[in-house]
Amino acid sequence: MRHSATPTLLTGAADSPSTLTRMARTRLYRNGTLDLENFPAEDISGYVCEPDLTVWLDLCAPTAADLDMIRREFGLHALAIEDAGHEHQRPKLDRYRDHLFMSAYAVSIDTTSGALDAAEVSVFITPNALITVRNDDRFTMDPVVDRWDASPDLAKQGVGYLLHGLLDYLVDGHFAAVQELDERIEELEEMLFDDSLSDSQAVQRRTYELRKTLVRLRRVVLPMREVVNSLLRRDLHVVSDPLLPYFQDVYDHVLRATEWTESLRDMVTSVMETHLTVQGNRMNLIMKKVTSWASIIAVPTAVTGFYGQNVPFPGFAAHDGFYASTSLMIVLSVVLYWTFRRKDWI
């Protein structure tokens, strides 16, 4: 039977009280069935010792006292608690004597600016409990809970079932971010050869912004390959045989996201090089046109300069000389223009 209670603020043991400023969420699965939800977190210690029970505890923006409380309640290692309390951890999976600690990120791309938003989540994995710690509410657990509820037939697999839902959501977010960046790079490639676009600095700015975003995304996506691969190890006893195909599917998505990120990185570099090449070609074309027009203008300049010297010449001081020099300038200029035009110099 499933019970639900009003969400309760987490408090510590009686001898060492601790108070959360954020809401703590809890769930309890009994024999693969959701039995309790949002019960007082201080009751967890009375459940974790029972057989066939799986508990989930989620903490958002916990204090140092809150982290110390779960360390004592669940017997977590002090180094793992220290990593959970410090931000900007590298995605990793640390193994301790009777539990695991995982650090991962939920990412999203801002549709307006294209900036990457990465929200860190720390995960403690014990034989019958999954504890998630979030530094802020930028990453919400609601979509993860929806994934758990969408596959209740796997709930009998215990902590591995909860962990798969969390990883599946995180990796899908990585994949969506990579796909969004791929579309933005394609738009940037079309801008390279757009003759109507005169703002070259805008292309450069967007290129460097995409490169910066890809570097940040790579730091999040690339280590996840090692994290998921380590979870698949038999000696960790996290992934049961029924869950193995599901974790393999997550691992396949991680590999695809990793390879896609690396290829996008090469594409951005290629876009930067192509942009510089296009700009160089346009500059050469401009110089070619300027040189051609300068050559045409040089003809009448040379003729007028030659006839301007103080010596008699055919037609000197007569109208015929003026007409002859003017005709010579026009004919030579037309010949040069036709020649340069035929060579596509102007």
mmCIF file of N, CA, C and O in Angstrom, residues 301-343:
data_model
loop_
_atom_site.group_PDB
_atom_site.id
_atom_site.type_symbol
_atom_site.label_atom_id
_atom_site.label_comp_id
_atom_site.label_asym_id
_atom_site.label_seq_id
_atom_site.Cartn_x
_atom_site.Cartn_y
_atom_site.Cartn_z
ATOM 1 N N THR A 301 46.238 58.908 -66.634
ATOM 2 C CA THR A 301 47.237 59.675 -65.879
ATOM 3 C C THR A 301 48.561 59.718 -66.620
ATOM 4 O O THR A 301 49.226 60.767 -66.704
ATOM 5 N N ALA A 302 48.964 58.567 -67.190
ATOM 6 C CA ALA A 302 50.228 58.526 -67.940
ATOM 7 C C ALA A 302 50.157 59.357 -69.219
ATOM 8 O O ALA A 302 51.114 60.065 -69.575
ATOM 9 N N VAL A 303 49.019 59.267 -69.916
ATOM 10 C CA VAL A 303 48.898 60.021 -71.168
ATOM 11 C C VAL A 303 48.914 61.528 -70.910
ATOM 12 O O VAL A 303 49.633 62.290 -71.573
ATOM 13 N N THR A 304 48.086 61.951 -69.938
ATOM 14 C CA THR A 304 48.060 63.392 -69.639
ATOM 15 C C THR A 304 49.390 63.860 -69.086
ATOM 16 O O THR A 304 49.837 64.979 -69.356
ATOM 17 N N GLY A 305 50.051 63.018 -68.353
ATOM 18 C CA GLY A 305 51.366 63.403 -67.834
ATOM 19 C C GLY A 305 52.395 63.501 -68.935
ATOM 20 O O GLY A 305 53.261 64.389 -68.924
ATOM 21 N N PHE A 306 52.328 62.578 -69.912
ATOM 22 C CA PHE A 306 53.278 62.611 -71.024
ATOM 23 C C PHE A 306 53.088 63.850 -71.878
ATOM 24 O O PHE A 306 54.049 64.532 -72.253
ATOM 25 N N TYR A 307 51.827 64.153 -72.222
ATOM 26 C CA TYR A 307 51.581 65.325 -73.051
ATOM 27 C C TYR A 307 51.674 66.633 -72.272
ATOM 28 O O TYR A 307 51.568 67.708 -72.838
ATOM 29 N N GLY A 308 51.871 66.537 -71.009
ATOM 30 C CA GLY A 308 52.008 67.758 -70.246
ATOM 31 C C GLY A 308 53.430 68.272 -70.178
ATOM 32 O O GLY A 308 53.689 69.316 -69.585
ATOM 33 N N GLN A 309 54.387 67.550 -70.806
ATOM 34 C CA GLN A 309 55.763 68.018 -70.751
ATOM 35 C C GLN A 309 55.974 69.188 -71.747
ATOM 36 O O GLN A 309 55.238 69.311 -72.710
ATOM 37 N N ASN A 310 56.947 70.015 -71.454
ATOM 38 C CA ASN A 310 57.143 71.255 -72.220
ATOM 39 C C ASN A 310 57.961 71.023 -73.489
ATOM 40 O O ASN A 310 59.023 71.608 -73.697
ATOM 41 N N VAL A 311 57.523 70.169 -74.377
ATOM 42 C CA VAL A 311 58.154 69.957 -75.693
ATOM 43 C C VAL A 311 57.043 69.854 -76.714
ATOM 44 O O VAL A 311 55.934 69.384 -76.402
ATOM 45 N N PRO A 312 57.260 70.249 -77.925
ATOM 46 C CA PRO A 312 56.223 70.117 -78.959
ATOM 47 C C PRO A 312 55.920 68.644 -79.242
ATOM 48 O O PRO A 312 56.805 67.794 -79.196
ATOM 49 N N PHE A 313 54.684 68.313 -79.582
ATOM 50 C CA PHE A 313 54.286 66.957 -79.923
ATOM 51 C C PHE A 313 53.264 67.054 -81.040
ATOM 52 O O PHE A 313 52.724 68.147 -81.296
ATOM 53 N N PRO A 314 52.996 65.948 -81.727
ATOM 54 C CA PRO A 314 52.041 66.006 -82.828
ATOM 55 C C PRO A 314 50.687 66.520 -82.357
ATOM 56 O O PRO A 314 50.109 65.986 -81.411
ATOM 57 N N GLY A 315 50.222 67.566 -82.976
ATOM 58 C CA GLY A 315 48.979 68.179 -82.576
ATOM 59 C C GLY A 315 49.141 69.207 -81.480
ATOM 60 O O GLY A 315 48.162 69.609 -80.866
ATOM 61 N N PHE A 316 50.378 69.619 -81.230
ATOM 62 C CA PHE A 316 50.641 70.603 -80.179
ATOM 63 C C PHE A 316 49.930 71.908 -80.490
ATOM 64 O O PHE A 316 49.965 72.385 -81.626
ATOM 65 N N ALA A 317 49.259 72.452 -79.486
ATOM 66 C CA ALA A 317 48.549 73.727 -79.620
ATOM 67 C C ALA A 317 47.471 73.687 -80.692
ATOM 68 O O ALA A 317 47.186 74.676 -81.335
ATOM 69 N N ALA A 318 46.895 72.453 -80.909
ATOM 70 C CA ALA A 318 45.828 72.300 -81.903
ATOM 71 C C ALA A 318 44.751 71.379 -81.337
ATOM 72 O O ALA A 318 45.001 70.576 -80.429
ATOM 73 N N HIS A 319 43.554 71.471 -81.890
ATOM 74 C CA HIS A 319 42.455 70.624 -81.424
ATOM 75 C C HIS A 319 42.703 69.160 -81.730
ATOM 76 O O HIS A 319 42.240 68.288 -80.972
ATOM 77 N N ASP A 320 43.406 68.877 -82.841
ATOM 78 C CA ASP A 320 43.646 67.480 -83.199
ATOM 79 C C ASP A 320 44.446 66.754 -82.120
ATOM 80 O O ASP A 320 44.224 65.568 -81.837
ATOM 81 N N GLY A 321 45.384 67.430 -81.515
ATOM 82 C CA GLY A 321 46.178 66.808 -80.442
ATOM 83 C C GLY A 321 45.323 66.468 -79.236
ATOM 84 O O GLY A 321 45.480 65.405 -78.608
ATOM 85 N N PHE A 322 44.406 67.328 -78.899
ATOM 86 C CA PHE A 322 43.508 67.063 -77.766
ATOM 87 C C PHE A 322 42.620 65.858 -78.046
ATOM 88 O O PHE A 322 42.454 64.967 -77.208
ATOM 89 N N TYR A 323 42.061 65.830 -79.265
ATOM 90 C CA TYR A 323 41.199 64.710 -79.626
ATOM 91 C C TYR A 323 41.981 63.402 -79.675
ATOM 92 O O TYR A 323 41.485 62.341 -79.276
ATOM 93 N N ALA A 324 43.207 63.471 -80.180
ATOM 94 C CA ALA A 324 44.029 62.258 -80.279
ATOM 95 C C ALA A 324 44.369 61.706 -78.896
ATOM 96 O O ALA A 324 44.276 60.489 -78.642
ATOM 97 N N SER A 325 44.747 62.561 -77.956
ATOM 98 C CA SER A 325 45.117 62.092 -76.618
ATOM 99 C C SER A 325 43.895 61.567 -75.864
ATOM 100 O O SER A 325 43.961 60.549 -75.161
ATOM 101 N N THR A 326 42.761 62.233 -76.048
ATOM 102 C CA THR A 326 41.532 61.774 -75.391
ATOM 103 C C THR A 326 41.101 60.415 -75.920
ATOM 104 O O THR A 326 40.727 59.510 -75.164
ATOM 105 N N SER A 327 41.161 60.255 -77.229
ATOM 106 C CA SER A 327 40.801 58.966 -77.836
ATOM 107 C C SER A 327 41.740 57.869 -77.355
ATOM 108 O O SER A 327 41.321 56.729 -77.086
ATOM 109 N N LEU A 328 43.035 58.185 -77.263
ATOM 110 C CA LEU A 328 44.014 57.202 -76.806
ATOM 111 C C LEU A 328 43.703 56.743 -75.372
ATOM 112 O O LEU A 328 43.764 55.545 -75.066
ATOM 113 N N MET A 329 43.358 57.663 -74.500
ATOM 114 C CA MET A 329 43.033 57.311 -73.125
ATOM 115 C C MET A 329 41.800 56.435 -73.055
ATOM 116 O O MET A 329 41.753 55.440 -72.321
ATOM 117 N N ILE A 330 40.765 56.766 -73.826
ATOM 118 C CA ILE A 330 39.518 55.995 -73.789
ATOM 119 C C ILE A 330 39.740 54.587 -74.319
ATOM 120 O O ILE A 330 39.294 53.602 -73.721
ATOM 121 N N VAL A 331 40.438 54.498 -75.453
ATOM 122 C CA VAL A 331 40.660 53.178 -76.061
ATOM 123 C C VAL A 331 41.469 52.284 -75.134
ATOM 124 O O VAL A 331 41.131 51.115 -74.898
ATOM 125 N N LEU A 332 42.579 52.811 -74.584
ATOM 126 C CA LEU A 332 43.413 51.993 -73.699
ATOM 127 C C LEU A 332 42.659 51.596 -72.421
ATOM 128 O O LEU A 332 42.802 50.469 -71.930
ATOM 129 N N SER A 333 41.866 52.494 -71.882
ATOM 130 C CA SER A 333 41.107 52.170 -70.673
ATOM 131 C C SER A 333 40.078 51.077 -70.944
ATOM 132 O O SER A 333 39.886 50.157 -70.138
ATOM 133 N N VAL A 334 39.377 51.173 -72.104
ATOM 134 C CA VAL A 334 38.394 50.154 -72.463
ATOM 135 C C VAL A 334 39.066 48.806 -72.669
ATOM 136 O O VAL A 334 38.562 47.761 -72.230
ATOM 137 N N VAL A 335 40.221 48.810 -73.323
ATOM 138 C CA VAL A 335 40.948 47.547 -73.553
ATOM 139 C C VAL A 335 41.354 46.916 -72.220
ATOM 140 O O VAL A 335 41.212 45.696 -72.004
ATOM 141 N N LEU A 336 41.866 47.730 -71.287
ATOM 142 C CA LEU A 336 42.257 47.197 -69.985
ATOM 143 C C LEU A 336 41.042 46.689 -69.214
ATOM 144 O O LEU A 336 41.105 45.623 -68.584
ATOM 145 N N TYR A 337 39.930 47.417 -69.252
ATOM 146 C CA TYR A 337 38.732 46.986 -68.554
ATOM 147 C C TYR A 337 38.224 45.661 -69.111
ATOM 148 O O TYR A 337 37.863 44.743 -68.355
ATOM 149 N N TRP A 338 38.205 45.540 -70.443
ATOM 150 C CA TRP A 338 37.745 44.302 -71.071
ATOM 151 C C TRP A 338 38.661 43.141 -70.714
ATOM 152 O O TRP A 338 38.206 42.018 -70.445
ATOM 153 N N THR A 339 39.960 43.384 -70.682
ATOM 154 C CA THR A 339 40.925 42.335 -70.348
ATOM 155 C C THR A 339 40.759 41.870 -68.900
ATOM 156 O O THR A 339 40.722 40.668 -68.607
ATOM 157 N N PHE A 340 40.633 42.815 -67.944
ATOM 158 C CA PHE A 340 40.486 42.465 -66.522
ATOM 159 C C PHE A 340 39.149 41.774 -66.260
ATOM 160 O O PHE A 340 39.058 40.864 -65.439
ATOM 161 N N ARG A 341 38.131 42.240 -66.993
ATOM 162 C CA ARG A 341 36.814 41.620 -66.826
ATOM 163 C C ARG A 341 36.812 40.187 -67.310
ATOM 164 O O ARG A 341 36.194 39.310 -66.680
ATOM 165 N N ARG A 342 37.515 39.953 -68.412
ATOM 166 C CA ARG A 342 37.586 38.595 -68.971
ATOM 167 C C ARG A 342 38.329 37.666 -68.024
ATOM 168 O O ARG A 342 37.999 36.472 -67.927
ATOM 169 N N LYS A 343 39.313 38.193 -67.305
ATOM 170 C CA LYS A 343 40.065 37.386 -66.329
ATOM 171 C C LYS A 343 39.401 37.334 -64.958
ATOM 172 O O LYS A 343 39.934 36.772 -64.025
#
